[in-house]
PDB file of C-alpha atoms in Angstrom:
ATOM      1  CA  MET A1392       6.893   6.268  44.813  1.00 42.00           C
ATOM      2  CA  VAL A1393       6.439   2.589  45.080  1.00 43.00           C
ATOM      3  CA  GLY A1394       9.145   1.006  47.005  1.00 42.00           C
ATOM      4  CA  GLU A1395       9.262   4.006  49.369  1.00 46.00           C
ATOM      5  CA  GLN A1396       7.445   4.049  52.592  1.00 52.00           C
ATOM      6  CA  VAL A1397       4.244   6.126  51.992  1.00 67.00           C
ATOM      7  CA  SER A1398       2.741   7.712  55.072  1.00 78.00           C
ATOM      8  CA  LYS A1399      -0.729   6.630  56.222  1.00 83.00           C
ATOM      9  CA  GLU A1400      -1.806  10.321  55.413  1.00 84.00           C
ATOM     10  CA  MET A1401      -0.712   9.843  51.735  1.00 85.00           C
ATOM     11  CA  VAL A1402      -2.411   6.445  51.459  1.00 86.00           C
ATOM     12  CA  ASP A1403      -5.644   8.073  52.751  1.00 86.00           C
ATOM     13  CA  LYS A1404      -5.208  10.883  50.137  1.00 87.00           C
ATOM     14  CA  ALA A1405      -4.822   8.256  47.385  1.00 87.00           C
ATOM     15  CA  TYR A1406      -8.132   6.638  48.452  1.00 88.00           C
ATOM     16  CA  GLU A1407      -9.725  10.061  48.632  1.00 88.00           C
ATOM     17  CA  ALA A1408      -8.562  10.911  45.138  1.00 89.00           C
ATOM     18  CA  ILE A1409      -9.841   7.608  43.712  1.00 89.00           C
ATOM     19  CA  GLU A1410     -13.225   8.137  45.354  1.00 89.00           C
ATOM     20  CA  ILE A1411     -13.598  11.684  43.991  1.00 89.00           C
ATOM     21  CA  ALA A1412     -12.367  10.704  40.483  1.00 88.00           C
ATOM     22  CA  LYS A1413     -14.779   7.804  40.421  1.00 88.00           C
ATOM     23  CA  VAL A1414     -17.664  10.325  40.661  1.00 89.00           C
ATOM     24  CA  THR A1415     -16.330  13.372  38.718  1.00 89.00           C
ATOM     25  CA  GLY A1416     -13.676  11.849  36.503  1.00 87.00           C
ATOM     26  CA  LYS A1417     -12.786   8.474  35.155  1.00 89.00           C
ATOM     27  CA  ILE A1418     -10.926   5.508  36.650  1.00 91.00           C
ATOM     28  CA  LYS A1419      -9.827   2.188  35.345  1.00 92.00           C
ATOM     29  CA  LYS A1420      -9.826  -0.887  37.738  1.00 92.00           C
ATOM     30  CA  GLY A1421      -7.808  -4.006  37.585  1.00 91.00           C
ATOM     31  CA  VAL A1422      -4.338  -4.922  36.466  1.00 93.00           C
ATOM     32  CA  ASN A1423      -5.092  -5.174  32.719  1.00 93.00           C
ATOM     33  CA  GLU A1424      -7.046  -2.090  32.474  1.00 93.00           C
ATOM     34  CA  VAL A1425      -4.418  -0.115  34.542  1.00 92.00           C
ATOM     35  CA  THR A1426      -1.541  -1.474  32.506  1.00 93.00           C
ATOM     36  CA  LYS A1427      -3.257  -0.370  29.359  1.00 93.00           C
ATOM     37  CA  ALA A1428      -3.909   3.111  30.675  1.00 92.00           C
ATOM     38  CA  ILE A1429      -0.215   3.387  31.706  1.00 92.00           C
ATOM     39  CA  GLU A1430       1.094   2.117  28.314  1.00 91.00           C
ATOM     40  CA  ARG A1431      -1.264   4.455  26.364  1.00 90.00           C
ATOM     41  CA  GLY A1432      -0.343   7.388  28.558  1.00 89.00           C
ATOM     42  CA  THR A1433      -3.762   8.140  29.650  1.00 90.00           C
ATOM     43  CA  ALA A1434      -3.267   7.358  33.414  1.00 91.00           C
ATOM     44  CA  LYS A1435      -2.619  10.306  35.578  1.00 90.00           C
ATOM     45  CA  PHE A1436      -2.230   8.469  38.873  1.00 91.00           C
ATOM     46  CA  VAL A1437      -2.047   4.813  39.860  1.00 93.00           C
ATOM     47  CA  ALA A1438      -2.648   3.100  43.101  1.00 92.00           C
ATOM     48  CA  VAL A1439      -1.420  -0.502  43.695  1.00 93.00           C
ATOM     49  CA  ALA A1440      -2.234  -2.692  46.789  1.00 92.00           C
ATOM     50  CA  LYS A1441       0.634  -4.119  48.828  1.00 90.00           C
ATOM     51  CA  ASP A1442      -1.240  -7.354  49.739  1.00 89.00           C
ATOM     52  CA  VAL A1443      -1.219  -8.864  46.227  1.00 89.00           C
ATOM     53  CA  SER A1444      -0.338 -12.500  46.068  1.00 87.00           C
ATOM     54  CA  PRO A1445       1.667 -13.441  44.046  1.00 89.00           C
ATOM     55  CA  ALA A1446       3.407 -10.046  43.840  1.00 87.00           C
ATOM     56  CA  GLU A1447       4.442 -10.709  40.269  1.00 90.00           C
ATOM     57  CA  ILE A1448       0.946  -9.735  39.187  1.00 91.00           C
ATOM     58  CA  VAL A1449       1.663  -6.028  39.703  1.00 90.00           C
ATOM     59  CA  MET A1450       5.443  -5.950  39.638  1.00 92.00           C
ATOM     60  CA  HIS A1451       5.387  -4.391  36.131  1.00 92.00           C
ATOM     61  CA  ILE A1452       3.195  -1.482  37.110  1.00 92.00           C
ATOM     62  CA  PRO A1453       5.794   0.741  38.962  1.00 91.00           C
ATOM     63  CA  ILE A1454       8.288   0.181  36.149  1.00 91.00           C
ATOM     64  CA  LEU A1455       5.846   1.184  33.485  1.00 92.00           C
ATOM     65  CA  GLY A1456       4.849   4.151  35.580  1.00 90.00           C
ATOM     66  CA  LYS A1457       8.350   5.242  35.886  1.00 90.00           C
ATOM     67  CA  GLU A1458       8.988   4.948  32.159  1.00 90.00           C
ATOM     68  CA  LYS A1459       5.785   7.037  31.402  1.00 89.00           C
ATOM     69  CA  ASN A1460       6.434   9.415  34.260  1.00 89.00           C
ATOM     70  CA  ILE A1461       3.185   8.527  36.005  1.00 89.00           C
ATOM     71  CA  LEU A1462       2.920   8.529  39.821  1.00 88.00           C
ATOM     72  CA  VAL A1463       2.408   5.022  41.238  1.00 90.00           C
ATOM     73  CA  VAL A1464       1.515   4.820  44.944  1.00 91.00           C
ATOM     74  CA  GLU A1465       1.420   1.573  46.987  1.00 91.00           C
ATOM     75  CA  VAL A1466      -1.736   1.396  49.256  1.00 90.00           C
ATOM     76  CA  THR A1467      -2.331  -1.005  52.142  1.00 88.00           C
ATOM     77  CA  THR A1468      -5.078  -3.440  50.981  1.00 90.00           C
ATOM     78  CA  ARG A1469      -7.005  -4.716  48.018  1.00 92.00           C
ATOM     79  CA  ASP A1470     -10.187  -4.550  49.958  1.00 92.00           C
ATOM     80  CA  GLU A1471      -9.789  -0.828  50.671  1.00 91.00           C
ATOM     81  CA  LEU A1472      -8.704  -0.123  47.164  1.00 91.00           C
ATOM     82  CA  GLY A1473     -11.658  -1.864  45.734  1.00 91.00           C
ATOM     83  CA  ALA A1474     -14.075   0.071  48.114  1.00 91.00           C
ATOM     84  CA  ALA A1475     -12.581   3.312  47.098  1.00 90.00           C
ATOM     85  CA  ALA A1476     -13.120   2.356  43.467  1.00 90.00           C
ATOM     86  CA  GLY A1477     -16.762   1.592  44.184  1.00 90.00           C
ATOM     87  CA  LEU A1478     -16.458  -2.140  43.882  1.00 90.00           C
ATOM     88  CA  ASP A1479     -17.927  -4.735  46.082  1.00 92.00           C
ATOM     89  CA  VAL A1480     -14.824  -6.953  45.512  1.00 93.00           C
ATOM     90  CA  PRO A1481     -11.160  -6.262  46.141  1.00 92.00           C
ATOM     91  CA  THR A1482      -8.980  -4.929  43.340  1.00 92.00           C
ATOM     92  CA  VAL A1483      -5.162  -4.797  43.076  1.00 94.00           C
ATOM     93  CA  ALA A1484      -4.722  -1.686  40.949  1.00 94.00           C
ATOM     94  CA  VAL A1485      -6.772   1.486  40.080  1.00 94.00           C
ATOM     95  CA  ALA A1486      -5.656   4.238  37.639  1.00 93.00           C
ATOM     96  CA  ILE A1487      -7.269   7.719  37.530  1.00 91.00           C
ATOM     97  CA  THR A1488      -7.484   8.640  33.803  1.00 90.00           C
ATOM     98  CA  GLU A1489      -9.530  11.836  34.161  1.00 89.00           C
ATOM     99  CA  GLU A1490      -9.113  13.566  37.604  1.00 85.00           C
ATOM    100  CA  GLY A1491     -12.333  15.589  37.756  1.00 85.00           C
ATOM    101  CA  ASP A1492     -12.403  17.276  41.129  1.00 86.00           C
ATOM    102  CA  ALA A1493      -9.626  15.078  42.397  1.00 83.00           C
ATOM    103  CA  LYS A1494      -7.033  17.449  40.834  1.00 82.00           C
ATOM    104  CA  LYS A1495      -6.747  19.393  44.264  1.00 81.00           C
ATOM    105  CA  VAL A1496      -6.090  16.190  46.207  1.00 82.00           C
ATOM    106  CA  LEU A1497      -3.620  14.862  43.577  1.00 81.00           C
ATOM    107  CA  LYS A1498      -1.646  18.126  43.792  1.00 79.00           C
ATOM    108  CA  GLU A1499      -0.667  17.221  47.400  1.00 77.00           C
ATOM    109  CA  PHE A1500       1.365  14.322  45.931  1.00 73.00           C
ATOM    110  CA  ASN A1501       4.456  15.809  44.389  1.00 64.00           C
ATOM    111  CA  MET A1502       3.363  14.493  41.006  1.00 54.00           C
ATOM    112  CA  PRO A1503       6.051  14.356  38.306  1.00 49.00           C
ATOM    113  CA  GLU A1504       5.461  16.656  35.403  1.00 49.00           C
ATOM    114  CA  PRO A1505       4.304  14.781  32.320  1.00 47.00           C
ATOM    115  CA  VAL A1506       7.009  14.081  29.769  1.00 45.00           C
ATOM    116  CA  VAL A1507       6.340  16.331  26.716  1.00 42.00           C
ATOM    117  CA  LYS A1508       8.387  15.598  23.749  1.00 44.00           C
ATOM    118  CA  LYS A1509       9.498  18.728  21.968  1.00 43.00           C
ATOM    119  CA  GLU A1510       9.371  18.473  18.285  1.00 47.00           C
ATOM    120  CA  GLU A1511      12.521  19.871  16.729  1.00 48.00           C
ATOM    121  CA  PRO A1512      11.822  22.558  14.228  1.00 48.00           C
ATOM    122  CA  LYS A1513      11.869  21.206  10.714  1.00 52.00           C
ATOM    123  CA  GLU A1514      14.235  22.787   8.200  1.00 55.00           C
ATOM    124  CA  GLU A1515      12.379  24.264   5.348  1.00 55.00           C
ATOM    125  CA  VAL A1516      13.342  22.760   2.170  1.00 54.00           C
ATOM    126  CA  LYS A1517      13.407  25.336  -0.547  1.00 59.00           C
ATOM    127  CA  GLU A1518      12.464  24.009  -3.948  1.00 60.00           C
ATOM    128  CA  GLU A1519      14.315  25.330  -6.777  1.00 61.00           C
ATOM    129  CA  PRO A1520      11.989  26.783  -9.422  1.00 59.00           C
ATOM    130  CA  LYS A1521      11.448  24.388 -12.172  1.00 62.00           C
ATOM    131  CA  GLU A1522      12.004  25.303 -15.801  1.00 63.00           C
ATOM    132  CA  GLU A1523       8.855  25.418 -17.609  1.00 63.00           C
ATOM    133  CA  VAL A1524       8.666  22.987 -20.489  1.00 61.00           C
ATOM    134  CA  LYS A1525       6.429  24.039 -23.239  1.00 64.00           C
ATOM    135  CA  GLU A1526       4.774  21.135 -24.873  1.00 64.00           C
ATOM    136  CA  GLU A1527       4.482  21.358 -28.588  1.00 64.00           C
ATOM    137  CA  PRO A1528       0.949  20.620 -29.892  1.00 61.00           C
ATOM    138  CA  LYS A1529       0.692  17.056 -31.022  1.00 63.00           C
ATOM    139  CA  GLU A1530      -0.421  16.350 -34.518  1.00 64.00           C
ATOM    140  CA  GLU A1531      -3.807  14.653 -34.554  1.00 64.00           C
ATOM    141  CA  VAL A1532      -3.665  11.292 -36.277  1.00 62.00           C
ATOM    142  CA  LYS A1533      -6.838  10.420 -37.857  1.00 64.00           C
ATOM    143  CA  GLU A1534      -7.641   6.698 -37.989  1.00 64.00           C
ATOM    144  CA  GLU A1535      -9.166   5.516 -41.200  1.00 65.00           C
ATOM    145  CA  PRO A1536     -12.194   3.468 -40.822  1.00 62.00           C
ATOM    146  CA  LYS A1537     -11.428  -0.147 -41.008  1.00 63.00           C
ATOM    147  CA  GLU A1538     -13.235  -2.274 -43.617  1.00 63.00           C
ATOM    148  CA  GLU A1539     -15.191  -4.921 -42.143  1.00 62.00           C
ATOM    149  CA  VAL A1540     -14.201  -8.380 -43.504  1.00 60.00           C
ATOM    150  CA  LYS A1541     -17.051 -10.789 -43.744  1.00 62.00           C
ATOM    151  CA  GLU A1542     -16.094 -14.442 -43.806  1.00 62.00           C
ATOM    152  CA  GLU A1543     -18.022 -16.460 -46.133  1.00 60.00           C
ATOM    153  CA  LYS A1544     -19.130 -19.822 -44.933  1.00 59.00           C
ATOM    154  CA  SER A1545     -18.275 -22.728 -47.039  1.00 57.00           C
ATOM    155  CA  GLU A1546     -20.506 -25.683 -46.871  1.00 55.00           C
TER     156      GLU A1546
END
């Protein structure tokens, strides 16, 4: 969704979802934490501020989001994003990792379905029955006690 013009209503929904998830779910704040959440596949929704300078700080987030099929929305300001996340300072990115009660709000975004890798059924390998090998009893070899050799000291 980043790159497309997001309506003011959708931006407000993003802030609302973050505020709800902050209380009833879990969020990650800041570029590094958000990047890790996306890479690990724990992020359910990501918001990135438009007014980031330099823009290179967050340029990788939409790309990672697309790779991992995670919705990334561009919001208006770092100040509003930080406030929605419950911070006293601006933040450039916030990820929702556990939605909590924000699931209802997030459904309003046409969120992509998570990518689920289907495991191919494994072919059963049939083992051929092994021939039983009977071991013949081994003869016991008795060791004869060794004679102790005493060395005589010569003076």
